[in-house]
PDB file of C-alpha atoms in Angstrom:
ATOM      1  CA  ARG A 954     104.838 111.174  55.604  1.00 94.00           C
ATOM      2  CA  GLN A 955     104.061 114.840  56.033  1.00 96.00           C
ATOM      3  CA  ILE A 956     100.304 114.208  56.320  1.00 97.00           C
ATOM      4  CA  PHE A 957     100.864 111.636  59.073  1.00 97.00           C
ATOM      5  CA  GLN A 958     103.377 113.935  60.787  1.00 96.00           C
ATOM      6  CA  TRP A 959     100.887 116.801  60.899  1.00 96.00           C
ATOM      7  CA  ALA A 960      98.111 114.483  62.097  1.00 96.00           C
ATOM      8  CA  SER A 961     100.324 113.081  64.873  1.00 94.00           C
ATOM      9  CA  GLU A 962     100.980 116.675  65.982  1.00 95.00           C
ATOM     10  CA  GLY A 963      97.218 117.223  66.342  1.00 93.00           C
ATOM     11  CA  ALA A 964      96.431 119.052  63.097  1.00 95.00           C
ATOM     12  CA  GLY A 965      92.836 118.588  61.918  1.00 93.00           C
ATOM     13  CA  LEU A 966      91.740 117.434  58.477  1.00 94.00           C
ATOM     14  CA  ASN A 967      90.912 120.981  57.301  1.00 94.00           C
ATOM     15  CA  THR A 968      94.260 122.269  58.513  1.00 95.00           C
ATOM     16  CA  ILE A 969      96.149 119.494  56.740  1.00 96.00           C
ATOM     17  CA  ALA A 970      94.225 120.024  53.485  1.00 95.00           C
ATOM     18  CA  GLY A 971      94.930 123.760  53.676  1.00 94.00           C
ATOM     19  CA  ARG A 972      98.643 123.189  54.287  1.00 95.00           C
ATOM     20  CA  LEU A 973      98.872 120.793  51.332  1.00 96.00           C
ATOM     21  CA  ASN A 974      97.128 123.302  49.073  1.00 94.00           C
ATOM     22  CA  ASP A 975      99.330 126.164  50.311  1.00 94.00           C
ATOM     23  CA  ALA A 976     102.479 124.108  49.703  1.00 95.00           C
ATOM     24  CA  GLY A 977     101.326 123.295  46.162  1.00 93.00           C
ATOM     25  CA  TYR A 978     101.257 119.508  46.526  1.00 94.00           C
ATOM     26  CA  LEU A 979      99.218 117.830  43.801  1.00 93.00           C
ATOM     27  CA  PRO A 980      96.155 115.931  45.026  1.00 93.00           C
ATOM     28  CA  PRO A 981      96.135 112.199  44.129  1.00 91.00           C
ATOM     29  CA  SER A 982      93.965 112.556  41.022  1.00 89.00           C
ATOM     30  CA  HIS A 983      96.168 115.259  39.511  1.00 90.00           C
ATOM     31  CA  TYR A 984      99.329 113.335  40.379  1.00 89.00           C
ATOM     32  CA  LYS A 985      97.908 110.256  38.632  1.00 88.00           C
ATOM     33  CA  ASN A 986      97.089 112.414  35.625  1.00 88.00           C
ATOM     34  CA  THR A 987     100.719 113.600  35.381  1.00 89.00           C
ATOM     35  CA  GLN A 988     101.801 109.949  35.458  1.00 89.00           C
ATOM     36  CA  GLY A 989      99.333 108.995  32.718  1.00 87.00           C
ATOM     37  CA  ILE A 990      97.445 106.489  34.889  1.00 88.00           C
ATOM     38  CA  LEU A 991      94.149 108.331  35.346  1.00 80.00           C
ATOM     39  CA  THR A 992      91.384 106.231  33.807  1.00 77.00           C
ATOM     40  CA  HIS A 993      88.908 109.017  33.004  1.00 81.00           C
ATOM     41  CA  GLU A 994      88.980 112.815  32.952  1.00 79.00           C
ATOM     42  CA  ASN A 995      85.849 112.975  35.165  1.00 80.00           C
ATOM     43  CA  LEU A 996      88.007 111.617  38.000  1.00 79.00           C
ATOM     44  CA  MET A 997      90.249 114.693  37.991  1.00 81.00           C
ATOM     45  CA  GLY A 998      88.628 116.716  40.766  1.00 80.00           C
ATOM     46  CA  ASN A 999      89.106 120.456  41.190  1.00 85.00           C
ATOM     47  CA  GLY A1000      92.852 120.418  41.834  1.00 85.00           C
ATOM     48  CA  ASN A1001      92.641 121.014  45.576  1.00 91.00           C
ATOM     49  CA  TRP A1002      93.122 118.723  48.521  1.00 93.00           C
ATOM     50  CA  ASN A1003      89.976 118.110  50.567  1.00 92.00           C
ATOM     51  CA  THR A1004      89.282 116.659  53.990  1.00 93.00           C
ATOM     52  CA  ARG A1005      87.836 113.420  52.625  1.00 93.00           C
ATOM     53  CA  THR A1006      91.050 112.618  50.739  1.00 94.00           C
ATOM     54  CA  VAL A1007      93.168 113.414  53.806  1.00 96.00           C
ATOM     55  CA  ALA A1008      90.931 111.221  56.004  1.00 96.00           C
ATOM     56  CA  ARG A1009      91.152 108.352  53.518  1.00 95.00           C
ATOM     57  CA  ILE A1010      94.952 108.560  53.496  1.00 96.00           C
ATOM     58  CA  LEU A1011      95.132 108.682  57.309  1.00 97.00           C
ATOM     59  CA  HIS A1012      92.933 105.570  57.493  1.00 94.00           C
ATOM     60  CA  ALA A1013      94.926 103.547  54.925  1.00 94.00           C
ATOM     61  CA  GLN A1014      97.122 100.938  56.553  1.00 94.00           C
ATOM     62  CA  VAL A1015      98.920 100.393  53.229  1.00 95.00           C
ATOM     63  CA  TYR A1016     101.355 103.199  54.156  1.00 96.00           C
ATOM     64  CA  THR A1017     102.763 100.974  56.932  1.00 96.00           C
ATOM     65  CA  GLY A1018     103.937  98.389  54.396  1.00 95.00           C
ATOM     66  CA  ASP A1019     100.928  96.110  54.955  1.00 96.00           C
ATOM     67  CA  LEU A1020      98.328  95.066  52.415  1.00 93.00           C
ATOM     68  CA  VAL A1021      94.749  94.981  53.722  1.00 91.00           C
ATOM     69  CA  GLN A1022      91.948  93.255  51.832  1.00 92.00           C
ATOM     70  CA  GLY A1023      88.335  92.427  52.640  1.00 88.00           C
ATOM     71  CA  ARG A1024      87.082  95.872  53.710  1.00 87.00           C
ATOM     72  CA  THR A1025      83.973  95.307  51.597  1.00 89.00           C
ATOM     73  CA  LYS A1026      81.964  92.277  50.599  1.00 89.00           C
ATOM     74  CA  ILE A1027      79.095  91.469  48.238  1.00 89.00           C
ATOM     75  CA  VAL A1028      75.707  90.795  49.849  1.00 89.00           C
ATOM     76  CA  ASP A1029      72.679  90.247  47.588  1.00 91.00           C
ATOM     77  CA  HIS A1030      74.593  91.686  44.618  1.00 92.00           C
ATOM     78  CA  GLN A1031      75.413  94.860  46.606  1.00 92.00           C
ATOM     79  CA  GLN A1032      78.850  95.937  47.814  1.00 91.00           C
ATOM     80  CA  VAL A1033      78.717  96.667  51.566  1.00 91.00           C
ATOM     81  CA  GLN A1034      81.241  97.403  54.303  1.00 89.00           C
ATOM     82  CA  ALA A1035      82.577  94.270  55.977  1.00 88.00           C
ATOM     83  CA  GLY A1036      83.491  93.982  59.635  1.00 84.00           C
ATOM     84  CA  ASP A1037      87.019  93.826  61.006  1.00 82.00           C
ATOM     85  CA  ASP A1038      86.690  90.050  61.335  1.00 84.00           C
ATOM     86  CA  ASN A1039      86.570  89.873  57.513  1.00 83.00           C
ATOM     87  CA  LEU A1040      89.931  91.616  57.003  1.00 87.00           C
ATOM     88  CA  ILE A1041      92.926  89.835  55.541  1.00 90.00           C
ATOM     89  CA  VAL A1042      96.172  91.598  56.441  1.00 90.00           C
ATOM     90  CA  ALA A1043      99.418  90.649  54.700  1.00 93.00           C
ATOM     91  CA  ARG A1044     102.219  92.261  56.694  1.00 93.00           C
ATOM     92  CA  HIS A1045     105.444  93.679  55.236  1.00 93.00           C
ATOM     93  CA  THR A1046     104.467  93.268  51.572  1.00 94.00           C
ATOM     94  CA  HIS A1047     106.258  96.457  50.506  1.00 95.00           C
ATOM     95  CA  GLU A1048     108.497  99.176  51.914  1.00 96.00           C
ATOM     96  CA  PRO A1049     106.637 101.272  54.497  1.00 96.00           C
ATOM     97  CA  ILE A1050     106.310 105.046  54.304  1.00 96.00           C
ATOM     98  CA  ILE A1051     105.434 105.373  58.003  1.00 96.00           C
ATOM     99  CA  SER A1052     105.908 103.159  61.030  1.00 96.00           C
ATOM    100  CA  HIS A1053     103.143 101.099  62.624  1.00 96.00           C
ATOM    101  CA  ALA A1054     103.603 103.169  65.800  1.00 96.00           C
ATOM    102  CA  VAL A1055     102.902 106.450  63.989  1.00 96.00           C
ATOM    103  CA  PHE A1056      99.907 104.912  62.200  1.00 96.00           C
ATOM    104  CA  GLU A1057      98.416 103.594  65.448  1.00 96.00           C
ATOM    105  CA  ALA A1058      99.065 106.892  67.260  1.00 95.00           C
ATOM    106  CA  VAL A1059      97.185 108.773  64.520  1.00 96.00           C
ATOM    107  CA  GLN A1060      94.296 106.259  64.633  1.00 96.00           C
ATOM    108  CA  ASP A1061      94.052 106.597  68.427  1.00 96.00           C
ATOM    109  CA  TYR A1062      94.134 110.400  68.236  1.00 94.00           C
ATOM    110  CA  ARG A1063      91.437 110.472  65.513  1.00 94.00           C
ATOM    111  CA  LYS A1064      89.212 108.174  67.614  1.00 95.00           C
ATOM    112  CA  GLN A1065      89.690 110.460  70.608  1.00 94.00           C
ATOM    113  CA  VAL A1066      88.761 113.548  68.544  1.00 92.00           C
ATOM    114  CA  CYS A1067      85.709 111.695  67.202  1.00 92.00           C
ATOM    115  CA  GLU A1068      84.549 110.774  70.701  1.00 93.00           C
ATOM    116  CA  GLN A1069      85.020 114.344  71.918  1.00 92.00           C
ATOM    117  CA  SER A1070      83.014 115.608  68.956  1.00 88.00           C
ATOM    118  CA  LYS A1071      80.191 113.171  69.687  1.00 90.00           C
ATOM    119  CA  ALA A1072      80.091 114.377  73.306  1.00 90.00           C
ATOM    120  CA  VAL A1073      79.430 118.005  72.290  1.00 87.00           C
ATOM    121  CA  PRO A1074      75.708 118.813  72.365  1.00 85.00           C
ATOM    122  CA  LYS A1075      74.351 119.407  68.890  1.00 80.00           C
ATOM    123  CA  LYS A1076      72.040 122.203  67.873  1.00 73.00           C
ATOM    124  CA  PRO A1077      68.603 120.843  66.959  1.00 76.00           C
ATOM    125  CA  TYR A1078      67.740 120.801  63.272  1.00 75.00           C
ATOM    126  CA  THR A1079      66.575 124.097  61.848  1.00 72.00           C
ATOM    127  CA  PRO A1080      65.329 124.222  58.268  1.00 78.00           C
ATOM    128  CA  ASN A1081      67.655 125.943  55.839  1.00 84.00           C
ATOM    129  CA  ILE A1082      65.247 127.910  53.684  1.00 88.00           C
ATOM    130  CA  PHE A1083      68.039 129.175  51.398  1.00 90.00           C
ATOM    131  CA  LYS A1084      69.649 125.767  50.745  1.00 89.00           C
ATOM    132  CA  GLY A1085      70.817 125.566  47.144  1.00 88.00           C
ATOM    133  CA  LYS A1086      69.587 129.102  46.430  1.00 91.00           C
ATOM    134  CA  VAL A1087      72.439 131.405  47.510  1.00 91.00           C
ATOM    135  CA  PHE A1088      75.898 131.499  45.938  1.00 90.00           C
ATOM    136  CA  CYS A1089      79.183 133.362  46.321  1.00 87.00           C
ATOM    137  CA  ALA A1090      79.368 136.393  44.026  1.00 87.00           C
ATOM    138  CA  ASP A1091      83.110 135.873  43.414  1.00 86.00           C
ATOM    139  CA  CYS A1092      83.617 132.139  42.852  1.00 84.00           C
ATOM    140  CA  GLY A1093      80.047 130.881  42.326  1.00 86.00           C
ATOM    141  CA  SER A1094      80.201 128.242  45.082  1.00 85.00           C
ATOM    142  CA  LYS A1095      77.252 127.549  47.342  1.00 87.00           C
ATOM    143  CA  LEU A1096      76.951 129.535  50.524  1.00 87.00           C
ATOM    144  CA  HIS A1097      76.846 127.090  53.459  1.00 85.00           C
ATOM    145  CA  PHE A1098      74.803 127.696  56.593  1.00 87.00           C
ATOM    146  CA  ALA A1099      76.795 128.053  59.807  1.00 83.00           C
ATOM    147  CA  THR A1100      76.408 129.318  63.353  1.00 80.00           C
ATOM    148  CA  CYS A1101      79.077 131.480  64.941  1.00 77.00           C
ATOM    149  CA  LYS A1102      79.101 131.683  68.730  1.00 72.00           C
ATOM    150  CA  SER A1103      80.856 134.938  69.423  1.00 67.00           C
ATOM    151  CA  PHE A1104      80.338 137.790  71.842  1.00 59.00           C
ATOM    152  CA  GLY A1105      78.142 135.643  74.093  1.00 61.00           C
ATOM    153  CA  GLY A1106      75.455 134.975  71.460  1.00 66.00           C
ATOM    154  CA  SER A1107      75.073 132.978  68.310  1.00 72.00           C
ATOM    155  CA  GLN A1108      74.889 134.400  64.815  1.00 80.00           C
ATOM    156  CA  ASP A1109      73.436 132.273  62.024  1.00 86.00           C
ATOM    157  CA  HIS A1110      75.077 133.116  58.738  1.00 87.00           C
ATOM    158  CA  TYR A1111      76.008 131.822  55.294  1.00 89.00           C
ATOM    159  CA  ARG A1112      79.602 131.643  54.107  1.00 86.00           C
ATOM    160  CA  CYS A1113      81.408 130.608  50.940  1.00 85.00           C
ATOM    161  CA  ALA A1114      81.827 126.832  50.718  1.00 80.00           C
ATOM    162  CA  LYS A1115      85.258 127.061  49.112  1.00 79.00           C
ATOM    163  CA  TYR A1116      86.539 129.221  51.953  1.00 74.00           C
ATOM    164  CA  LYS A1117      84.893 126.913  54.514  1.00 54.00           C
ATOM    165  CA  SER A1118      86.765 123.881  53.183  1.00 54.00           C
ATOM    166  CA  ASN A1119      90.118 125.722  53.489  1.00 56.00           C
ATOM    167  CA  THR A1120      90.924 125.211  49.853  1.00 57.00           C
ATOM    168  CA  GLY A1121      92.186 128.759  49.659  1.00 62.00           C
ATOM    169  CA  SER A1122      90.341 129.326  46.411  1.00 72.00           C
ATOM    170  CA  CYS A1123      88.059 132.043  47.807  1.00 80.00           C
ATOM    171  CA  THR A1124      88.001 134.571  50.623  1.00 77.00           C
ATOM    172  CA  ALA A1125      85.891 134.781  53.778  1.00 75.00           C
ATOM    173  CA  HIS A1126      82.603 135.975  52.306  1.00 76.00           C
ATOM    174  CA  PHE A1127      79.586 135.712  54.587  1.00 81.00           C
ATOM    175  CA  ILE A1128      76.179 137.230  55.179  1.00 89.00           C
ATOM    176  CA  ARG A1129      74.117 137.003  58.360  1.00 89.00           C
ATOM    177  CA  GLU A1130      70.874 135.089  57.931  1.00 90.00           C
ATOM    178  CA  GLU A1131      68.740 137.919  59.324  1.00 90.00           C
ATOM    179  CA  VAL A1132      70.222 140.349  56.759  1.00 92.00           C
ATOM    180  CA  LEU A1133      69.601 137.888  53.924  1.00 92.00           C
ATOM    181  CA  LYS A1134      65.990 137.417  55.050  1.00 92.00           C
ATOM    182  CA  GLN A1135      65.428 141.167  55.144  1.00 93.00           C
ATOM    183  CA  ILE A1136      66.828 141.542  51.632  1.00 92.00           C
ATOM    184  CA  VAL A1137      64.628 138.749  50.251  1.00 91.00           C
ATOM    185  CA  TRP A1138      61.484 139.889  52.076  1.00 89.00           C
TER     186      TRP A1138
END
């Protein structure tokens, strides 16, 4: 309920994941482990909420009390995504956690955000010569390439992946690309 509430108020996926981590809520895999229903220890994850899990929850109609089947189908022995015409929806199969109105409002808002994001001009591809080669000195995570548009210009830099994903497990480490190049050269 809280995830859908935050999403309906306009909170983004990163913000929601950060709030869940800050509040100490167990992510689904760790909750399943406490209940003894996790099928394999490799499915545990790192113990933090991430944007993909939040997005999957926000997209799941099951929280409205409906059961949806047929999202995928088998074509030439391969599982592929099926179209909306393939869906089978059984309404009111269990007690809902959220209303259909809240679910639809969140879906509409997420579509609007997606369209706005698509409308923003994208920076052309630039090769990342340090990809997979630079890591955070504190937590060991990869440093991700990013561009910061501040003070009227843009600064290419690398920052800690764990901080970038708002997991709260590292601090805001970064190094400008030009400084890193000078050090390496």
